[in-house]
Short mmCIF file of C-alpha atoms and ligand atoms in Angstrom, two decimals:
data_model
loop_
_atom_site.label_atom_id
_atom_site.label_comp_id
_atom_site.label_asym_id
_atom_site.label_seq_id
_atom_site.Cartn_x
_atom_site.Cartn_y
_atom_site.Cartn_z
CA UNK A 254 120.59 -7.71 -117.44
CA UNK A 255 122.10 -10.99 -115.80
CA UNK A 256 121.53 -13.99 -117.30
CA UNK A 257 123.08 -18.12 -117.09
CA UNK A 258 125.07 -18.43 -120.23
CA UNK A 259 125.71 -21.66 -121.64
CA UNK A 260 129.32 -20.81 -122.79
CA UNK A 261 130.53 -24.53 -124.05
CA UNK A 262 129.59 -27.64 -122.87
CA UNK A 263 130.42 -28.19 -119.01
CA UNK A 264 130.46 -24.24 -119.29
CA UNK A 265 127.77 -22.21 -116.99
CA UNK A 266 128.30 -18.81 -116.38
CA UNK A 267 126.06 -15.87 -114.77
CA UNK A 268 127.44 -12.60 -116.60
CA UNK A 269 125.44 -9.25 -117.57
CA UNK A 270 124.50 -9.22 -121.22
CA UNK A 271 122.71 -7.01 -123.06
CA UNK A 272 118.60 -7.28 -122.31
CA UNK A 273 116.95 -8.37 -125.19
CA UNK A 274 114.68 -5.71 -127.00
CA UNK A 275 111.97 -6.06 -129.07
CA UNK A 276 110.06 -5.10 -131.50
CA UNK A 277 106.10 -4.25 -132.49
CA UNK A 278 105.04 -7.94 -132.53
CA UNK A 279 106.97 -9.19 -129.65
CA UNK A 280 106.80 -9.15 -125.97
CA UNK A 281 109.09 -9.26 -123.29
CA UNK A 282 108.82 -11.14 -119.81
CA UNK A 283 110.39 -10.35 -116.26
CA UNK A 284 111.34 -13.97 -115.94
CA UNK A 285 109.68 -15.04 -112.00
CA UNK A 286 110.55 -18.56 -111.65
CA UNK A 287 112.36 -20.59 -114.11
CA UNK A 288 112.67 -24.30 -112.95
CA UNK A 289 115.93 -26.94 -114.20
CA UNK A 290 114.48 -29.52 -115.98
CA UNK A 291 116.52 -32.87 -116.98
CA UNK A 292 116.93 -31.50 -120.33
CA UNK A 293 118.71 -28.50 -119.12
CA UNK A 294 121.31 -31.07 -117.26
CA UNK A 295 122.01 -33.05 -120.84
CA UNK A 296 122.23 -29.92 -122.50
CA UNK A 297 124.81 -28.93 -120.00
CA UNK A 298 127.07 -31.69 -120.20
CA UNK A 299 126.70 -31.87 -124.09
CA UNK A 300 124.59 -35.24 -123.98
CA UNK A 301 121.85 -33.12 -125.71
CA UNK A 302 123.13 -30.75 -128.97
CA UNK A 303 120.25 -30.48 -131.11
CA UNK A 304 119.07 -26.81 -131.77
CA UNK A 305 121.61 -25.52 -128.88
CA UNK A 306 124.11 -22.67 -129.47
CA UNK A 307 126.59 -21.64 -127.72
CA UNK A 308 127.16 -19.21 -126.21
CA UNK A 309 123.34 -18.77 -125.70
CA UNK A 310 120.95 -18.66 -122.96
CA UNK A 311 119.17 -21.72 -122.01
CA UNK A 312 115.98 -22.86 -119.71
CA UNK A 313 112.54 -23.19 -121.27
CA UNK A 314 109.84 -23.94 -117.73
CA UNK A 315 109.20 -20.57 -116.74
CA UNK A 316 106.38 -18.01 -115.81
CA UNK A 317 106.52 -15.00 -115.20
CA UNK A 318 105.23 -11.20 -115.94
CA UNK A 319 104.29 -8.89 -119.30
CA UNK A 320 107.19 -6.14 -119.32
CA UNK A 321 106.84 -4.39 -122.34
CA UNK A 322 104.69 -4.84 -125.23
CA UNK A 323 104.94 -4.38 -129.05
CA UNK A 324 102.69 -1.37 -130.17
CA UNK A 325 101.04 -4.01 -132.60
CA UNK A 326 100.02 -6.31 -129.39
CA UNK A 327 96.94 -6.16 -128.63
CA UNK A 328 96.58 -9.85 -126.50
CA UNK A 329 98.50 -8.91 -123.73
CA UNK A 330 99.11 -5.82 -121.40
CA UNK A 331 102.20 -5.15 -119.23
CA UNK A 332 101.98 -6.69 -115.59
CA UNK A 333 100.14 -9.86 -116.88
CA UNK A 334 101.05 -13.06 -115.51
CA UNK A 335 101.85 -15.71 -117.93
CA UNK A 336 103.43 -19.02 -118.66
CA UNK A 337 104.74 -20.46 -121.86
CA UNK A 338 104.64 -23.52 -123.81
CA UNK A 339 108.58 -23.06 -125.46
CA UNK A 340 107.82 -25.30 -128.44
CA UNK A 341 107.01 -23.49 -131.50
CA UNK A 342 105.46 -25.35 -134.51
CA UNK A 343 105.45 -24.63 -137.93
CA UNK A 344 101.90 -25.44 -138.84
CA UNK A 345 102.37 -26.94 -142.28
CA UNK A 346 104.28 -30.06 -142.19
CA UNK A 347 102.86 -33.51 -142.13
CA UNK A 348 102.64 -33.71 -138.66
CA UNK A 349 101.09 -30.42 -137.95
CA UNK A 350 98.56 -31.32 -140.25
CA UNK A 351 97.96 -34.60 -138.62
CA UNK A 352 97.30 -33.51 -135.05
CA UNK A 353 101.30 -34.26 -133.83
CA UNK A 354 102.47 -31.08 -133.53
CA UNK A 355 104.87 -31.62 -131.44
CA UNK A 356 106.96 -33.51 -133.68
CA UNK A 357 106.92 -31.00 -136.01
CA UNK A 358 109.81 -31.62 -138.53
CA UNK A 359 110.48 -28.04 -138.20
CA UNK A 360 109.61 -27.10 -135.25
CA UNK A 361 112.19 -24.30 -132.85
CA UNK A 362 112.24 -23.69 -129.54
CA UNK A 363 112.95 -21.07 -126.50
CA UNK A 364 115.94 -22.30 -124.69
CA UNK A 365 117.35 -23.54 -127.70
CA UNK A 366 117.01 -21.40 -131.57
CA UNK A 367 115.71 -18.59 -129.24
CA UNK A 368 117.17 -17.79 -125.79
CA UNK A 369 116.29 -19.67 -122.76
CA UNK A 370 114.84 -18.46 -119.54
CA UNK A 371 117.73 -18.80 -117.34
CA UNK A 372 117.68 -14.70 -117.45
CA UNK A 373 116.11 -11.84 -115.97
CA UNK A 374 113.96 -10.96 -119.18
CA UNK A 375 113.56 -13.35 -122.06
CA UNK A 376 112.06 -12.23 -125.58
CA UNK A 377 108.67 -14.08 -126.89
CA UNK A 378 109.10 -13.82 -131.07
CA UNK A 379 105.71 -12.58 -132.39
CA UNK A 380 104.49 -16.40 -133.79
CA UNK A 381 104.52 -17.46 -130.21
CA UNK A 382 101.80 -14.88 -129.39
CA UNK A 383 99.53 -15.22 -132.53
CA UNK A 384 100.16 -19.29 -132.57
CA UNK A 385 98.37 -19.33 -129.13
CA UNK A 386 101.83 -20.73 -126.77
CA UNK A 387 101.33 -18.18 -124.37
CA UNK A 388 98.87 -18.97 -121.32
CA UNK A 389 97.66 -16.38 -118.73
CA UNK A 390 98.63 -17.83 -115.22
CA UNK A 391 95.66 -16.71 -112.44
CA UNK A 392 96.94 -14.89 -109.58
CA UNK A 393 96.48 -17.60 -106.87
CA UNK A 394 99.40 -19.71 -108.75
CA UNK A 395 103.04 -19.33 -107.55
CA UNK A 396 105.18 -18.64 -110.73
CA UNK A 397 107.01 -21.49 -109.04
CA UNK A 398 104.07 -23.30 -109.76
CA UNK A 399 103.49 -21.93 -113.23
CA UNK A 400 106.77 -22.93 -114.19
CA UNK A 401 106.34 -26.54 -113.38
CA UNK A 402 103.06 -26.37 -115.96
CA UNK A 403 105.48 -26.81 -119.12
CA UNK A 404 106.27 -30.47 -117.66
CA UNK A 405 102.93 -31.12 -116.77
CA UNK A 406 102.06 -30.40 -120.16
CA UNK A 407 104.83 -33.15 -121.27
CA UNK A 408 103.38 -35.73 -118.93
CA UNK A 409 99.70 -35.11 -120.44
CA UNK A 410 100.82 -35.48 -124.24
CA UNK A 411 102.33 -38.24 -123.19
CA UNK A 412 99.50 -39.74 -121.27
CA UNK A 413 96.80 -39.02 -124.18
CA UNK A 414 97.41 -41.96 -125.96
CA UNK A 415 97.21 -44.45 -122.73
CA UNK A 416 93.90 -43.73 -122.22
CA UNK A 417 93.94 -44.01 -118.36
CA UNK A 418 90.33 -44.28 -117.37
CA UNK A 419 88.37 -44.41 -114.46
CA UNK A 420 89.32 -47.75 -112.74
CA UNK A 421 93.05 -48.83 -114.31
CA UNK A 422 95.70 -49.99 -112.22
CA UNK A 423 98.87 -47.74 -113.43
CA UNK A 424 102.22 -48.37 -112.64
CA UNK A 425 105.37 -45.87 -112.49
CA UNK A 426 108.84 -46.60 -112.76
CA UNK A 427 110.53 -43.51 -111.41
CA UNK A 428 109.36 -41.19 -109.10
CA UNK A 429 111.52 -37.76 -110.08
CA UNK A 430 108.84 -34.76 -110.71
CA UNK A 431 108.05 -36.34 -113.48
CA UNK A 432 106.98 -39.72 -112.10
CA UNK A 433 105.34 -37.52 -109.40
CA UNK A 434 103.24 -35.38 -112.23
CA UNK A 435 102.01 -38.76 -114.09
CA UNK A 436 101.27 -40.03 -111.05
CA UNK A 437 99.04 -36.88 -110.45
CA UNK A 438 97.65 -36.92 -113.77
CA UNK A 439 96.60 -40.92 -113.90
CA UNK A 440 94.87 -40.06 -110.66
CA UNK A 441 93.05 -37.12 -112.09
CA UNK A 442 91.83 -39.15 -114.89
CA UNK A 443 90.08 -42.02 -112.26
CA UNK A 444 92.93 -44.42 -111.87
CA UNK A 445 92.22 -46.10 -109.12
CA UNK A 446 95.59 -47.82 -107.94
CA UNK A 447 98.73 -46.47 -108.81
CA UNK A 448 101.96 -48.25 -107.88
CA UNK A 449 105.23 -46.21 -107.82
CA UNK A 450 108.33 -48.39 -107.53
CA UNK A 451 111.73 -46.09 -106.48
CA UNK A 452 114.38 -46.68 -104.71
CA UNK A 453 115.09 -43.09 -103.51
CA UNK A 454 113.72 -43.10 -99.70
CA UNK A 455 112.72 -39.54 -99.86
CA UNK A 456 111.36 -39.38 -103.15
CA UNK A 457 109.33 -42.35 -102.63
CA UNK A 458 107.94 -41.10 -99.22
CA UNK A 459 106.79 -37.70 -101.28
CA UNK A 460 104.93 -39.69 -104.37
CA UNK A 461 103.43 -41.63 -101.27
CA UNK A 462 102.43 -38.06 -99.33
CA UNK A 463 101.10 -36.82 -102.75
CA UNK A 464 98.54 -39.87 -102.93
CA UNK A 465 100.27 -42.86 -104.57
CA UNK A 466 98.33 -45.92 -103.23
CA UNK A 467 101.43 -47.77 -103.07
CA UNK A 468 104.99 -47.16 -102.86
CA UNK A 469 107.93 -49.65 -103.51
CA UNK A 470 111.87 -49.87 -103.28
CA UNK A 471 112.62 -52.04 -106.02
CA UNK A 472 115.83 -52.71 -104.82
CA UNK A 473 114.32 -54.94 -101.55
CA UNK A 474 111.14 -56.27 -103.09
CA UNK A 475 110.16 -57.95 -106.42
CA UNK A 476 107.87 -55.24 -108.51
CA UNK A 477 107.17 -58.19 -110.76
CA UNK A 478 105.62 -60.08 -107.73
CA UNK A 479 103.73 -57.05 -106.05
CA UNK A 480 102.13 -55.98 -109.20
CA UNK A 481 100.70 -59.64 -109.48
CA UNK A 482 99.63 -59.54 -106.09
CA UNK A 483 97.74 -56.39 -106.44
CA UNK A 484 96.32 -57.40 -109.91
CA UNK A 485 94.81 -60.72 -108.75
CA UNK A 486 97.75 -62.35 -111.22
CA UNK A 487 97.12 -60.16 -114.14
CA UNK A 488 99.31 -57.28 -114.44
CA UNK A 489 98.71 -53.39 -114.55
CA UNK A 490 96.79 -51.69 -117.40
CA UNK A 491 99.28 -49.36 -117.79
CA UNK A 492 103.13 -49.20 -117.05
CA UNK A 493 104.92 -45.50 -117.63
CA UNK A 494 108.65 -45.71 -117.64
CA UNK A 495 109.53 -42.27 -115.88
CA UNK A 496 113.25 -43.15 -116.08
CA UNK A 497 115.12 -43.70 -118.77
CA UNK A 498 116.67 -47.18 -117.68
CA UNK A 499 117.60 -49.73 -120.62
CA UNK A 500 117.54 -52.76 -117.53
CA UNK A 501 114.05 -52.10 -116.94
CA UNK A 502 112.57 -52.11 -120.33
CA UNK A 503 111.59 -56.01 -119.64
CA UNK A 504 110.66 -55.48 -116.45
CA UNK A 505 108.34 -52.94 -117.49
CA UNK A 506 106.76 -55.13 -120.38
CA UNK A 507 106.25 -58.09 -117.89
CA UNK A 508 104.24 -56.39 -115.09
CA UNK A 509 101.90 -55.17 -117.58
CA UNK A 510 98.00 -57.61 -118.19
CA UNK A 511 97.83 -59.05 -121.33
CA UNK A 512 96.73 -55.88 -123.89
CA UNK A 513 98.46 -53.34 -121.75
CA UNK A 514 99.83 -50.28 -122.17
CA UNK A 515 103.17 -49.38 -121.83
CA UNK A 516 104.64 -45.80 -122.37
CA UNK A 517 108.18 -44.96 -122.45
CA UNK A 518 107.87 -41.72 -121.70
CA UNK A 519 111.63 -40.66 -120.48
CA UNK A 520 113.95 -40.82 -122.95
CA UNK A 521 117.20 -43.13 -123.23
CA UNK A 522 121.01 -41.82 -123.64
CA UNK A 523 121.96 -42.35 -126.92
CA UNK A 524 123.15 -45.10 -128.26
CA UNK A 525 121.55 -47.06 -125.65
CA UNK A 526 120.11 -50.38 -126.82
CA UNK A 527 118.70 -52.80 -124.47
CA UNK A 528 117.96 -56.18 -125.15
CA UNK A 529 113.95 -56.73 -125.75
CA UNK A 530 112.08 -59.65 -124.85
CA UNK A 531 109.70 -59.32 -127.93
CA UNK A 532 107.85 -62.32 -127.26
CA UNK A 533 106.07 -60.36 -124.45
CA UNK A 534 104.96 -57.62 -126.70
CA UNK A 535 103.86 -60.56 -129.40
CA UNK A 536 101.96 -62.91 -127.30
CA UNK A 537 100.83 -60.30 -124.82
CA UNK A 538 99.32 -58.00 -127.50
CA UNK A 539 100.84 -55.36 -125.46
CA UNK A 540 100.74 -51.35 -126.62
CA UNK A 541 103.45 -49.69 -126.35
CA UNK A 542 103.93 -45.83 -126.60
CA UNK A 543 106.55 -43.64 -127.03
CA UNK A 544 106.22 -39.61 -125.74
CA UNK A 545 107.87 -36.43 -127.13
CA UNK A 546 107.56 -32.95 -125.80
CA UNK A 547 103.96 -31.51 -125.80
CA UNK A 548 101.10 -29.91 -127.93
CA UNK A 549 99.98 -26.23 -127.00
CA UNK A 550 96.46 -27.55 -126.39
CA UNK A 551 98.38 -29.46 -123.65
CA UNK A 552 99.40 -26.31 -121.51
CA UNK A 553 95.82 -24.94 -121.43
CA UNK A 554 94.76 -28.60 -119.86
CA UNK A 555 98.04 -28.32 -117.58
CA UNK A 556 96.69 -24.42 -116.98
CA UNK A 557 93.47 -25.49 -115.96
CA UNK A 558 94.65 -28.75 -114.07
CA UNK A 559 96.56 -26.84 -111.88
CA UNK A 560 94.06 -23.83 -111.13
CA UNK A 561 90.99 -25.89 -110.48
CA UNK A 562 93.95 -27.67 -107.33
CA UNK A 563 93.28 -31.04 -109.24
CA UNK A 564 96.74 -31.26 -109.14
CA UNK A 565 99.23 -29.45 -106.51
CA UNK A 566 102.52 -28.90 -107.92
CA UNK A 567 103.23 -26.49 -104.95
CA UNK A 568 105.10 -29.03 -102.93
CA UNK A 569 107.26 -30.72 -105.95
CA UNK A 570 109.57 -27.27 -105.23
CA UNK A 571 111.77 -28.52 -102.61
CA UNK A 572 114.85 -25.81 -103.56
CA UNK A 573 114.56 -22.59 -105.10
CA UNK A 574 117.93 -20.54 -105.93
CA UNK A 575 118.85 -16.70 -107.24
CA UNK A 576 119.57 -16.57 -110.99
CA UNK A 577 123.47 -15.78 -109.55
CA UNK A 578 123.51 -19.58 -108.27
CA UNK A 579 122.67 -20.56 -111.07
CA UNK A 580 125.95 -23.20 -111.11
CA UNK A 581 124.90 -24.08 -107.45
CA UNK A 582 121.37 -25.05 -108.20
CA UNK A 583 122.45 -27.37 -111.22
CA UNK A 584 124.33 -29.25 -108.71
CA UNK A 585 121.42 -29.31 -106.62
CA UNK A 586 119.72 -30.61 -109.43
CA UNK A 587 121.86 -33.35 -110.25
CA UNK A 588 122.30 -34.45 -106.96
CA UNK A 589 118.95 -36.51 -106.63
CA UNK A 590 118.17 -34.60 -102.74
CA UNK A 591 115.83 -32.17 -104.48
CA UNK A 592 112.55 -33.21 -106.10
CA UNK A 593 112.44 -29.71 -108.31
CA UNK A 594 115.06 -26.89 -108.37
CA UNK A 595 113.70 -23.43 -109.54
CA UNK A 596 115.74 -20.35 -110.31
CA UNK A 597 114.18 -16.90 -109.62
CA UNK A 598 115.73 -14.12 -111.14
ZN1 ZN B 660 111.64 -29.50 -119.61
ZN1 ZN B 661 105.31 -28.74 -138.44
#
């Protein structure tokens, strides 16, 4: 089969390798869509390492179809549609136990231990069936749609403990798909002003088309002194960083009302260290949240989220390449013209 290989770092390559095969207690997919997700870019360029191998396959948003099945199956049949969450606890460390799976101390992954998606068939090990990761995608959803419900999934882990609700004035730093998807999500839990503040024309014209009440470029206006305006001086109730951007940190703490909530959900580079203005936190009483990865009980939500049309991912696609392009669409990626790149094989 044809697959991306990760060679070394900076190191891409589409090549034929051998198709994976399994065995009773596995399953393999026909890989339909498999979207780039910022991850995939670090791991590229080396700035992520952790559980990647080399050469290996990478890529972990995907959906597509039930190839072949292990005789000792019996969830699945061939032709099913599915999508999967990649993240693979191990059930029985402290955090398992205590409802944060997914920062499982042990935890592996597709895309990383276990090839990627970036390939025309990718093998699902047999605890990713029984542990429940495996969702079946209805047949009105795109795969290019069902790909995109891994992310979603991140954005609503790392929403749960913000506690949007029905009212809340949320603002987002960042409006990249992920910015987009909280931005969907906040909405779908009754927020009922949500500020976006980019300074990417196009991507701030589509978090406007999707519904954002209102859209800033923080580069010509104050966010500090719109968020006041639109708060009657108090600040939002919740702030989501949505771009990992050490000169915003403050920023982000200061537009937020006294008790607020503050997630930053996109991670940092390494290493990076911005100066805090603790006093905010301190005097404000302020919350603030960190986010990692997702829970599978987060990709049935995502599932059902996007199914039901209470959110519409459809549009976030704005390229979509053959698996052989695969070095063309990361550039497309990185390039900051395309809202979501997907692969389909
Ligand atoms: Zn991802
Ligand atoms: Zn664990």
């Amino acid at each position: 089969m044809n697959a991306g290989v990760l060679k070394r770092v900076d190191e891409l390559v589409y090549m034929e390798i051998e198709p994976p095969e399994i065995d009773e207690s596995e399953l393999l997919i026909r890989v339909k869509a498999a979207s780039i997700c910022g991850t995939d870019l670090r791991i590229f360029h080396g700035k992520k390492t952790k559980g990647v191998r080399y050469p290996s396959v990478i890529g972990h948003e995907f959906a597509g179809e039930v190839a072949q099945v292990g005789d000792k199956v019996t969830e699945f049949v061939v032709g099913e549609r599915v999508c999967l969450d990649p993240v693979l606890p191990c059930g029985g460390c402290f955090y398992c136990l205590n409802g944060m799976e997914n920062v499982c101390q042990n935890r592996v992954a597709l895309g990383y231990e276990y090839d990627g998606c970036f390939a025309e068939y990718i093998k699902i090990p047999s605890k990713f069936i029984t542990q429940g990761n495996i969702q079946k995608l209805p047949t009105h959803v795109p795969f290019t749609v069902g790909a995109l419900a891994e992310p979603l999934s991140c954005v609503i882990n790392g929403q749960r403990r913000l506690n949007i609700s029905v009212g809340d004035t949320v603002v987002i730093i960042g409006a990249g798909p992920i910015g987009i998807m909280h931005m969907m999500v906040a909405k779908a839990s009754g927020a009922s002003k949500i500020i976006v503040s980019e300074p990417n024309w196009m991507r701030r014209e589509t978090v406007g088309n999707f519904g954002a009440d209102i859209t800033i470029d923080p580069i010509k206006q104050s966010l500090k002194v719109m968020v006041l305006e639109q708060t009657d001086g108090l600040g939002a109730d919740v702030v989501i960083l949505a771009i990992g951007n050490p000169k915003i940190v403050n920023e982000a703490l200061a537009i937020a009302r006294k008790g607020g909530r503050i997630s930053l959900f996109a991670g940092f580079s390494a290493g990076e260290m911005p100066p805090v203005d603790v006093n905010l936190i301190h005097y404000n009483e302020l919350v603030v949240i960190g986010a990692s990865a997702l829970q599978r009980r987060d990709m049935k939500t995502s599932v059902r989220l996007i199914a039901s049309g209470a959110v519409n991912l459809g549009k976030l696609v704005t390229d979509t390449f053959p698996l052989r392009k695969i070095t063309e669409a990361f550039a497309m990626a990185e390039s900051g013209e395309a809202i979501k790149v997907v692969l389909e094989p």
